[in-house]
Amino acid sequence: MPSQRPLPGRIQPAPEGFLDARQIEAVRKGRRGFLKRAFAAAGGAMAGAAAAQGAFKGESEILELPEHSRGLGQPVAARAYGLPSQFEKGLQRRESPGLTRVSAASVSFAPLQGMFGIITPSGLHFERHHQGWWDIDPARHRLMVMGMVKEARVYTMDDLMRLPSISRMHFIECGANTGMEWGNVAVPTVQYSHGMISCCEYTGVRLSTLLDHCGYDRKNGKFVLAEGADGSSMTRTIPMDRALDDVMVAYAMNGEMLRPENGYPLRLVVPGVQGVSWVKYLRRIEVGDEEWATKDEAVHYIDLMPDGRHRQYTSIQECKSVVTSPSGGQTLLDKGYYNVTGLAWSGRGKVKRVDVSFDGGRNWRTARLEGPVLSKCLTRFNIDWTWDGRPAVIQSRAIDDTGYVQPKINQLRAVRGTRSIYHNNAIQSWKVSETGEVGNVQVF
Amino acid sequence: MPSQRPLPGRIQPAPEGFLDARQIEAVRKGRRGFLKRAFAAAGGAMAGAAAAQGAFKGESEILELPEHSRGLGQPVAARAYGLPSQFEKGLQRRESPGLTRVSAASVSFAPLQGMFGIITPSGLHFERHHQGWWDIDPARHRLMVMGMVKEARVYTMDDLMRLPSISRMHFIECGANTGMEWGNVAVPTVQYSHGMISCCEYTGVRLSTLLDHCGYDRKNGKFVLAEGADGSSMTRTIPMDRALDDVMVAYAMNGEMLRPENGYPLRLVVPGVQGVSWVKYLRRIEVGDEEWATKDEAVHYIDLMPDGRHRQYTSIQECKSVVTSPSGGQTLLDKGYYNVTGLAWSGRGKVKRVDVSFDGGRNWRTARLEGPVLSKCLTRFNIDWTWDGRPAVIQSRAIDDTGYVQPKINQLRAVRGTRSIYHNNAIQSWKVSETGEVGNVQVF
């Protein structure tokens, strides 16, 4: 298994990661001439392919066809369940060493710097476990709905999968995402600064369907408690109006059953709300008339304020965005055009607009949003940029359809102080040096 | 590696696959009483979970907590790249034995019967190879754009990934999907009848961006040729108006780089058009003034008509749909409510409506469409059904936003005959027997 240490060299800078040392040298010396040579040798399809293969080897090999253009490749279903290319091994979720005492109660971050579009491949979905993950036998798993209901029920997976089903795309973000940036700690890459977010298509049953089925107390049932089956017995309170709105008891993610690390066979999906409420290994739903003040909402996952008090029951992930490429740890190989890309999201609805600045916030241009733009879902943005070789500071600023504008870090600190862990949705700044190196800086 | 033989028992019937023999027996004897017993033993969360685990073991074990509620689970990043649950091994893409002489030039089908939503997990994406698949080094791969252009160019992956990028969700369907149903051969499951379709989010560069960059001949450049780098040197003609519309040179799929089986590092995405035109391992684009009549469009991938002549250059995948659960090989365990679900799509635009019949087409009801409903993309539909225990024939009929209605098989045969292989978009029929077994039948 690859090292978990965040050595910048190990973190794949996309897209520059596709160039080997000789190519990087060729690029630095000026691509135009190099491309002309490559093409001059190409008189047609075969020679073209040959040039493609031989461009860096010298004339003698120019006309040699690569093996994949001559031989017979691997058969279908060589792997019953497919895997990424051997050349993509560098792109993986990584733990931040020392973040927690044991890796069973830790985090692995999604490699946003090398990801595309809005769908997170399930194999790269970020992880946050409180007592490790399990692969629970779905034939033995049950969900109990109890408390202030007419008839308490225990559901098998088969019961749940026979009920009316819905599919929705939503982002999930840990409340602690970008938490290190509250102080002056600038982690090196976007994987560690923003990698506790993922976005998937979920399929399951509306929680309201189960609450109706059990006849919940419409007069006094003001809250719902969700409890997980793992050793941490994660428990979270959810207001009834939210529970009846768009909360889902999900069994599937990205077209297949949930992954074990993400709560297989059952997890709660609470769109727009911090990940801790998306209870994994969901085994119990209780209806009650007041908040439960469980350990995970009264002591943990609270926001420490400047005056020493703390906020409880904060949950919505406010509008936020980040440029994923170029980003910390990557290098711009030469001047000229770049497609600058990133992600934007809001726990309150749709992303309305994303502006990008290349001079630390003095001037802003509006980015292109890729479709579909969905509520409480990631939105991919792209914007053209021609780098003139001088130092630059790249920032993105998202605005959602409520009109809320993503704040600067100092604006957020003025209200929240610097000792918080959770709910940092400040504008991120990436500094580009004259040599093309990109680093994480805080701009006020 | 698991057997490739399509033994019905090996094909996971979702969702019934989650029940073991004893549970199936319990269900057949009547779930209500069984659930009451399970709940009677549950006095609270812990006992509830205990009952969930012990329900089939007898009273003595009722209060024993499962290990995953007591112990410490696996750490984060236990797998740098995540995999499905051990209990999902039955759900995999499968080759149809004997379909072709060698598995390097064959097909593996996606297990639609156990899939959810519209996104196809990349690990379950169907495969169609003409000379096997390769894992090509992206640092050595090149794309040449030539022919009727002002300046021919050779692009590295880095060149392409620096150009303006777009992300789009589209389905890809092999023109031969459902081909066996032209005659009277009824393959046993939806995996083999409709499994040559998948749907992903693609990221890449508009082909029009490259054509503009090279200065294509706007007066005489009427067609584009796309050529792959694998041994089959797959070549397909694409009309210029389509090439300039929504065709994409894609390097990413579902948030990560393409998979080797799907053309890594570069493939053409031709929305709405049969899969063969989505040239994998794309190495060359040529602009010309007439169709090339290559082997893959003049001799293969042609539609044999009743009068013995054949149609060439057929490409659009017309409006089509199929119920994926319940479907062939599955079994309904008891009477009562079922969430009937399936997929619909159109190569010409968006799915406007899907109707479902449970009596072989005499009566139709409109299904619920899950969002987002996108152009040239899969659309998931769901509909409520209460099975009364009598024989039934389930069908779905899709209508797209051009007003086109998915035809019955006999309507299609009246025009196309019975000796075709490609472009069968007929209504699919699933017969439910009194014992609950579901099979593939042809209803005229």
CSV table of C-alpha atoms in Angstrom, one decimal, chain A residues 276-415:
chain,number,residue,atom,x,y,z
A,276,VAL,CA,-21.9,14.0,10.6
A,277,SER,CA,-25.7,14.0,10.3
A,278,TRP,CA,-25.5,11.6,7.3
A,279,VAL,CA,-25.5,8.7,9.8
A,280,LYS,CA,-23.8,5.6,8.5
A,281,TYR,CA,-24.9,2.0,9.2
A,282,LEU,CA,-28.3,3.5,10.0
A,283,ARG,CA,-30.1,1.2,12.4
A,284,ARG,CA,-32.6,3.4,14.3
A,285,ILE,CA,-34.9,6.4,13.8
A,286,GLU,CA,-36.7,7.8,16.9
A,287,VAL,CA,-39.4,10.5,16.9
A,288,GLY,CA,-39.3,12.8,19.9
A,289,ASP,CA,-40.6,16.2,21.1
A,290,GLU,CA,-37.2,17.8,21.9
A,291,GLU,CA,-33.5,17.8,20.9
A,292,TRP,CA,-31.6,14.9,22.3
A,293,ALA,CA,-28.3,16.8,23.1
A,294,THR,CA,-26.2,13.7,22.2
A,295,LYS,CA,-22.4,13.7,22.6
A,296,ASP,CA,-22.1,14.3,18.9
A,297,GLU,CA,-24.1,17.5,18.9
A,298,ALA,CA,-23.7,18.9,22.4
A,299,VAL,CA,-20.0,18.4,23.0
A,300,HIS,CA,-18.6,17.6,19.6
A,301,TYR,CA,-19.4,19.3,16.3
A,302,ILE,CA,-20.0,22.7,18.1
A,303,ASP,CA,-18.6,26.1,17.0
A,304,LEU,CA,-16.4,27.8,19.6
A,305,MET,CA,-17.1,31.6,19.4
A,306,PRO,CA,-14.7,34.5,20.2
A,307,ASP,CA,-16.4,35.1,23.6
A,308,GLY,CA,-15.6,31.6,24.7
A,309,ARG,CA,-19.2,30.3,24.3
A,310,HIS,CA,-20.1,27.8,21.6
A,311,ARG,CA,-22.9,27.3,19.1
A,312,GLN,CA,-24.8,24.0,19.1
A,313,TYR,CA,-26.9,22.4,16.4
A,314,THR,CA,-25.1,24.3,13.6
A,315,SER,CA,-25.5,22.1,10.6
A,316,ILE,CA,-26.0,23.9,7.2
A,317,GLN,CA,-22.9,24.0,4.9
A,318,GLU,CA,-23.0,27.6,3.7
A,319,CYS,CA,-22.1,28.6,0.1
A,320,LYS,CA,-18.5,27.8,-0.7
A,321,SER,CA,-16.1,27.3,-3.6
A,322,VAL,CA,-12.5,26.4,-4.4
A,323,VAL,CA,-10.2,26.4,-7.4
A,324,THR,CA,-9.0,22.8,-7.8
A,325,SER,CA,-6.5,23.3,-10.7
A,326,PRO,CA,-4.2,25.0,-10.5
A,327,SER,CA,-3.9,24.5,-6.8
A,328,GLY,CA,-1.3,24.0,-4.0
A,329,GLY,CA,1.5,21.6,-4.9
A,330,GLN,CA,1.0,21.9,-8.7
A,331,THR,CA,3.4,23.7,-11.0
A,332,LEU,CA,2.6,25.8,-14.1
A,333,LEU,CA,5.1,24.6,-16.7
A,334,ASP,CA,5.1,27.7,-18.9
A,335,LYS,CA,3.3,31.0,-19.6
A,336,GLY,CA,0.2,31.1,-21.8
A,337,TYR,CA,-3.4,29.7,-21.7
A,338,TYR,CA,-4.8,27.6,-18.9
A,339,ASN,CA,-8.3,26.3,-18.2
A,340,VAL,CA,-8.7,27.2,-14.6
A,341,THR,CA,-11.3,24.9,-12.9
A,342,GLY,CA,-13.0,24.4,-9.6
A,343,LEU,CA,-16.0,23.4,-7.5
A,344,ALA,CA,-18.8,25.4,-5.9
A,345,TRP,CA,-21.7,24.4,-3.7
A,346,SER,CA,-24.3,25.6,-1.2
A,347,GLY,CA,-26.3,23.8,1.5
A,348,ARG,CA,-29.2,26.2,0.9
A,349,GLY,CA,-29.8,25.6,-2.8
A,350,LYS,CA,-28.3,26.2,-6.2
A,351,VAL,CA,-25.1,28.0,-7.1
A,352,LYS,CA,-26.1,31.1,-9.0
A,353,ARG,CA,-22.7,32.5,-10.0
A,354,VAL,CA,-18.9,32.0,-9.4
A,355,ASP,CA,-16.4,34.8,-9.9
A,356,VAL,CA,-12.7,34.2,-10.1
A,357,SER,CA,-9.8,36.7,-9.4
A,358,PHE,CA,-6.2,36.3,-10.4
A,359,ASP,CA,-4.9,39.3,-8.5
A,360,GLY,CA,-6.0,38.5,-4.9
A,361,GLY,CA,-9.5,39.9,-5.1
A,362,ARG,CA,-9.0,43.3,-6.7
A,363,ASN,CA,-10.6,42.2,-10.1
A,364,TRP,CA,-13.1,39.5,-10.7
A,365,ARG,CA,-14.4,37.7,-13.8
A,366,THR,CA,-17.4,35.4,-13.9
A,367,ALA,CA,-16.7,31.7,-14.6
A,368,ARG,CA,-18.6,29.2,-16.9
A,369,LEU,CA,-20.9,26.8,-14.9
A,370,GLU,CA,-21.1,23.3,-16.2
A,371,GLY,CA,-24.6,21.7,-16.2
A,372,PRO,CA,-26.6,20.3,-14.6
A,373,VAL,CA,-26.6,23.0,-11.8
A,374,LEU,CA,-28.6,21.2,-9.0
A,375,SER,CA,-29.7,22.1,-5.5
A,376,LYS,CA,-27.4,21.1,-2.7
A,377,CYS,CA,-25.0,19.6,-5.2
A,378,LEU,CA,-21.5,20.4,-6.5
A,379,THR,CA,-21.3,22.7,-9.5
A,380,ARG,CA,-18.2,22.6,-11.7
A,381,PHE,CA,-16.9,25.9,-13.0
A,382,ASN,CA,-14.2,26.7,-15.6
A,383,ILE,CA,-12.6,30.0,-16.7
A,384,ASP,CA,-10.0,31.0,-19.2
A,385,TRP,CA,-6.7,32.4,-18.0
A,386,THR,CA,-3.5,33.4,-19.8
A,387,TRP,CA,-0.6,33.4,-17.4
A,388,ASP,CA,2.0,36.2,-18.1
A,389,GLY,CA,4.6,34.6,-15.9
A,390,ARG,CA,4.3,37.1,-13.1
A,391,PRO,CA,3.2,36.2,-9.5
A,392,ALA,CA,-0.6,35.8,-9.2
A,393,VAL,CA,-3.1,35.0,-6.4
A,394,ILE,CA,-6.0,32.9,-7.6
A,395,GLN,CA,-9.4,33.1,-5.7
A,396,SER,CA,-13.0,31.9,-6.4
A,397,ARG,CA,-16.1,33.4,-4.9
A,398,ALA,CA,-19.5,31.7,-5.1
A,399,ILE,CA,-22.9,33.2,-4.8
A,400,ASP,CA,-26.0,31.0,-4.3
A,401,ASP,CA,-29.6,31.5,-5.3
A,402,THR,CA,-30.5,33.0,-1.9
A,403,GLY,CA,-28.1,35.9,-2.8
A,404,TYR,CA,-25.5,34.8,-0.1
A,405,VAL,CA,-21.9,35.6,-1.1
A,406,GLN,CA,-19.0,33.5,0.0
A,407,PRO,CA,-17.0,35.6,2.6
A,408,LYS,CA,-13.3,36.4,2.9
A,409,ILE,CA,-11.4,34.7,5.7
A,410,ASN,CA,-11.1,38.0,7.7
A,411,GLN,CA,-14.9,38.7,7.4
A,412,LEU,CA,-15.6,35.2,8.7
A,413,ARG,CA,-13.0,35.6,11.6
A,414,ALA,CA,-14.6,38.9,12.6
A,415,VAL,CA,-17.7,36.9,13.5
